[in-house]
Tab-separated table of C-alpha atoms in Angstrom:
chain	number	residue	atom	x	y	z
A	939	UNK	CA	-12.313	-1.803	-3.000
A	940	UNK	CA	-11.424	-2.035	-6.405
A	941	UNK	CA	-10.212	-4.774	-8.964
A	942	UNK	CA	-6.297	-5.275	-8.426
A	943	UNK	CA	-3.493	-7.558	-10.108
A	944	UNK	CA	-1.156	-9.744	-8.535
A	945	UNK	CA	1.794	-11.742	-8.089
A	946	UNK	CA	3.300	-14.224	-5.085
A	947	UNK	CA	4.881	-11.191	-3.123
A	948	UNK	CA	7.989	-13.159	-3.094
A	949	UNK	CA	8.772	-13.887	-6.543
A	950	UNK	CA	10.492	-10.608	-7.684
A	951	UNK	CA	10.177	-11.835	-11.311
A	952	UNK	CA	6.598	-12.111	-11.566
A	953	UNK	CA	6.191	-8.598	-8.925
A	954	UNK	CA	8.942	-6.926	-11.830
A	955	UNK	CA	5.662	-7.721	-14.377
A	956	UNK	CA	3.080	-5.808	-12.536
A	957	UNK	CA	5.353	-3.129	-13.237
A	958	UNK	CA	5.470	-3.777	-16.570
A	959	UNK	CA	1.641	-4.533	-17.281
A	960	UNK	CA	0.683	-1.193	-15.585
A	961	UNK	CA	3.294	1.114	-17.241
A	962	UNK	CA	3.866	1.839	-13.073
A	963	UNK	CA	7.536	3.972	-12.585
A	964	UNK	CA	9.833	1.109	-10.717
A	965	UNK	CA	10.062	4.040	-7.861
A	966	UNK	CA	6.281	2.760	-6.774
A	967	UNK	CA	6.271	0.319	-4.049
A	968	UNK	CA	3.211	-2.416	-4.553
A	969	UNK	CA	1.119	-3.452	-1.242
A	970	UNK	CA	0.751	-6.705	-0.052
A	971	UNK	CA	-2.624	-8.416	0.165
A	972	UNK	CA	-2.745	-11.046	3.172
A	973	UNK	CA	-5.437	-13.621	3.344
A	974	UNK	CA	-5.666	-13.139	7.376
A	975	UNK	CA	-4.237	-11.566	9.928
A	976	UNK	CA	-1.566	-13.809	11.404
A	977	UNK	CA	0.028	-13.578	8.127
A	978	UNK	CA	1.226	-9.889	9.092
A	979	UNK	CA	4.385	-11.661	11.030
A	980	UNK	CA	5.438	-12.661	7.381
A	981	UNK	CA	5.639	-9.010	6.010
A	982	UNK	CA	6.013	-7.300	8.695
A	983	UNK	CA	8.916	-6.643	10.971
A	984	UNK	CA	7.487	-6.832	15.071
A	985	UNK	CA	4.144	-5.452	14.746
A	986	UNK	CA	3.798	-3.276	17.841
A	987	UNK	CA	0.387	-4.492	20.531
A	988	UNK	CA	-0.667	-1.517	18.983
A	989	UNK	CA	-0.506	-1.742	15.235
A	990	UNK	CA	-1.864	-5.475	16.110
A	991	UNK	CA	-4.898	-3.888	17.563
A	992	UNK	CA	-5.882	-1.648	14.631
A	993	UNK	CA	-5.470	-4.434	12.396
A	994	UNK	CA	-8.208	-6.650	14.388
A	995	UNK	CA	-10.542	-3.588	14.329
A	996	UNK	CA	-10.413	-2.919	10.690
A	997	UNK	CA	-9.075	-6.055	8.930
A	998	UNK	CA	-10.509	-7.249	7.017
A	999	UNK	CA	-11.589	-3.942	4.883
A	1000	UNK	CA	-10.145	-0.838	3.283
A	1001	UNK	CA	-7.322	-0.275	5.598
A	1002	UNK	CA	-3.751	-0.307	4.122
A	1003	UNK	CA	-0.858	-0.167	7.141
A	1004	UNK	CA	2.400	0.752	6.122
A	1005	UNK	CA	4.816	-0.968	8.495
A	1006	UNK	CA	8.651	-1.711	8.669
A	1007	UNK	CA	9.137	-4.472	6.456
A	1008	UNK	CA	10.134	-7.882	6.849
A	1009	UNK	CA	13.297	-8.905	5.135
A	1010	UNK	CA	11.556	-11.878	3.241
A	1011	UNK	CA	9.760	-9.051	1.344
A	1012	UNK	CA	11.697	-8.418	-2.169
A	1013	UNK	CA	12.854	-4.855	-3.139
A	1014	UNK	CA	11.059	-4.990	-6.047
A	1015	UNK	CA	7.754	-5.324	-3.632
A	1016	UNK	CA	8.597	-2.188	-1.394
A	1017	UNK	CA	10.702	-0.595	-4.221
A	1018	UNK	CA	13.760	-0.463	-2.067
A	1019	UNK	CA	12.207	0.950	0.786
A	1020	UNK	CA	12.038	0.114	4.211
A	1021	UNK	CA	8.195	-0.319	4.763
A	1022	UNK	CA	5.753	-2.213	3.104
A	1023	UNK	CA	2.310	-1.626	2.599
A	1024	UNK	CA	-0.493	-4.167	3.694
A	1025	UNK	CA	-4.361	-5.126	3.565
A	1026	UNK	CA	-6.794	-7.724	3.666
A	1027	UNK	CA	-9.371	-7.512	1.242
A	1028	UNK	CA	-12.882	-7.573	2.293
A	1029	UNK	CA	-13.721	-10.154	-0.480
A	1030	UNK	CA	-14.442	-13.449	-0.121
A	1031	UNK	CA	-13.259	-14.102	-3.580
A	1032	UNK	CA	-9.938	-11.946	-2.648
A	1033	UNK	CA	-8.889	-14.048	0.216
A	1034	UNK	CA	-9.282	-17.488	-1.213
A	1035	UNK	CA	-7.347	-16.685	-4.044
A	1036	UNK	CA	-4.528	-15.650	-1.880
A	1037	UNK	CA	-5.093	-18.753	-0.006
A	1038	UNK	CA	-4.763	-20.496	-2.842
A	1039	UNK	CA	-1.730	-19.059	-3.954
A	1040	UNK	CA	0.172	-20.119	-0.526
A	1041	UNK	CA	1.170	-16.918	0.084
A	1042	UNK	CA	1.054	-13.096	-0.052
A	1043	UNK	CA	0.175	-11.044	-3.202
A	1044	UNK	CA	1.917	-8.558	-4.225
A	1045	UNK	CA	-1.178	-6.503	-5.589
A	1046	UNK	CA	-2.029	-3.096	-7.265
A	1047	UNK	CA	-5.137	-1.365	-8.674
A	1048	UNK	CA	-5.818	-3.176	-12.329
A	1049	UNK	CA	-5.505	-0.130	-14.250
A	1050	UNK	CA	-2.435	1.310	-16.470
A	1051	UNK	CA	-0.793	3.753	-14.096
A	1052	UNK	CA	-2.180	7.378	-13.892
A	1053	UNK	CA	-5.692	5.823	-15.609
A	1054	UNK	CA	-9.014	5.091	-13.850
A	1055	UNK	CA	-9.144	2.650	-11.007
A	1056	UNK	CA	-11.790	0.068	-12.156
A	1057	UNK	CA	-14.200	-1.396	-10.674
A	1058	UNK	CA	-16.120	-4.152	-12.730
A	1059	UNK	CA	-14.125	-7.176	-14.701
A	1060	UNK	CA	-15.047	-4.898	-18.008
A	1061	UNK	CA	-13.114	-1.658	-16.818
A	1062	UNK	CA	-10.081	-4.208	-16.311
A	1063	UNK	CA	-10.283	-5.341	-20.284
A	1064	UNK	CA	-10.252	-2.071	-21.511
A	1065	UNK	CA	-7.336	-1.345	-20.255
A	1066	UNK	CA	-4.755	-4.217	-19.021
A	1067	UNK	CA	-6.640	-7.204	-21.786
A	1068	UNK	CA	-3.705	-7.855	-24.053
A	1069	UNK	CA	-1.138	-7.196	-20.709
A	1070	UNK	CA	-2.174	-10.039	-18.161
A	1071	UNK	CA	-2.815	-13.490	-18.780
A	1072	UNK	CA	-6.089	-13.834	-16.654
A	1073	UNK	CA	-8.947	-11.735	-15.443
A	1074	UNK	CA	-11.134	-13.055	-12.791
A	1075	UNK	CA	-14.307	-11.558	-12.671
A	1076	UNK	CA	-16.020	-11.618	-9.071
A	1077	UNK	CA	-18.637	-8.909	-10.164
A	1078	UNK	CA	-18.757	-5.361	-9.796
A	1079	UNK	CA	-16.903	-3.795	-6.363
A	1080	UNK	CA	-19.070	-2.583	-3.778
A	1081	UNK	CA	-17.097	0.401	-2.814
A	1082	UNK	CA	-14.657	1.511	-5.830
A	1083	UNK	CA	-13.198	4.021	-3.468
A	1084	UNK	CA	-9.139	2.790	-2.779
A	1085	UNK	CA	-8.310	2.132	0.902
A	1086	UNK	CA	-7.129	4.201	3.451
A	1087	UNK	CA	-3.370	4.401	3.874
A	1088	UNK	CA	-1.848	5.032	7.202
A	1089	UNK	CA	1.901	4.724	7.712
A	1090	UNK	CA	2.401	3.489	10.976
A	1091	UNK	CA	5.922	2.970	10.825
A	1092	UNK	CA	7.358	6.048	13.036
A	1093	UNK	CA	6.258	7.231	16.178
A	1094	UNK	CA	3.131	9.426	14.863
A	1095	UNK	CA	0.360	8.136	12.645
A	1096	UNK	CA	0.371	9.411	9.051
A	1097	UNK	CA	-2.488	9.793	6.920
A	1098	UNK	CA	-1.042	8.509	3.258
A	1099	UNK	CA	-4.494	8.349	1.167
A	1100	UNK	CA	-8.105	9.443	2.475
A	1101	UNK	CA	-10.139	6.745	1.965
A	1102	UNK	CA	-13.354	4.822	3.739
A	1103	UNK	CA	-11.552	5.010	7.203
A	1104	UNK	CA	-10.793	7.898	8.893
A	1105	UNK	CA	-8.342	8.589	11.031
A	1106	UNK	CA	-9.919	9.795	13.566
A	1107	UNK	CA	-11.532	6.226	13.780
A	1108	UNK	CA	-7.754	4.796	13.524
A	1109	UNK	CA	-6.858	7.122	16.950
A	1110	UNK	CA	-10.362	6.239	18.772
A	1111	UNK	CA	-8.780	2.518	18.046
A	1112	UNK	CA	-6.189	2.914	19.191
A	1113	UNK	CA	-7.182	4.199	22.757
């Protein structure tokens, strides 16, 4: 949806520099990226049939889940909290790079927090250039509108962010 940064979601060193690159408050949990779907059993804690189900109908695409987190995932991922937020990318270039990673990234929008999400290799030089040691450009986003975030970790669905999915189409899914 838009250009991100990232670290291995389990290396709390290199997930405490995201922080630091983006100026983001330590009080901000970072979502996960996954590279396919049977991956959510390594972040998540017992999907539900349910949540399962939603994830085949939108993943992958511009639907974040926030779930109850697995205990592999560091505090410095979920900033302490007990849920964890996760996506896969509708990007070709996206997904192989987690798959080449091995694992989960720990990813946020490639901006300085509060600033502009970008959406072209060029909007991430202006503003994170001299704070990350590589930017990979894979062209200009199709959307640039952030994913839909639905907390799906207590009984009722929560609409988090408004984004390309609505939730009405989350509840038809889930029929």
């Amino acid at each position: 949806t838009v250009y991100g940064v990232g670290a291995i979601a389990w290396d709390a060193v290199a997930v405490g520099k995201l922080y630091t690159a983006k100026l983001r408050p330590a009080d901000r949990a970072i979502p996960i990226l996954l590279a396919d779907p049977e991956e959510l059993l390594l972040v998540a804690r017992d999907p539900s049939s349910l949540i399962l189900q939603i994830a085949a109908r939108f993943w992958p695409g511009p639907l974040t889940l926030v779930l109850p987190r697995s205990p592999r995932v560091p505090d410095e991922v979920t900033a302490g909290g007990d849920t964890v937020a996760v996506r896969i990318p509708d990007h070709a270039l996206a997904r192989a790079l987690i798959r080449a990673a091995g694992a989960p990234l720990a990813t946020t929008s490639a901006n300085l927090s509060g600033q502009p999400s970008p959406v072209t290799a060029a909007d991430v030089t202006a503003q994170l250039s001299d704070r990350v040691a590589l930017i990979l450009d894979g062209g200009p986003c199709p959307g640039g509108v952030p994913s839909t975030i639905v907390d799906l970790a207590g009984a009722t669905p929560r609409l988090l962010r408004a984004g390309p999915i609505t939730l009405e189409q989350i509840s038809a899914a889930m029929l």
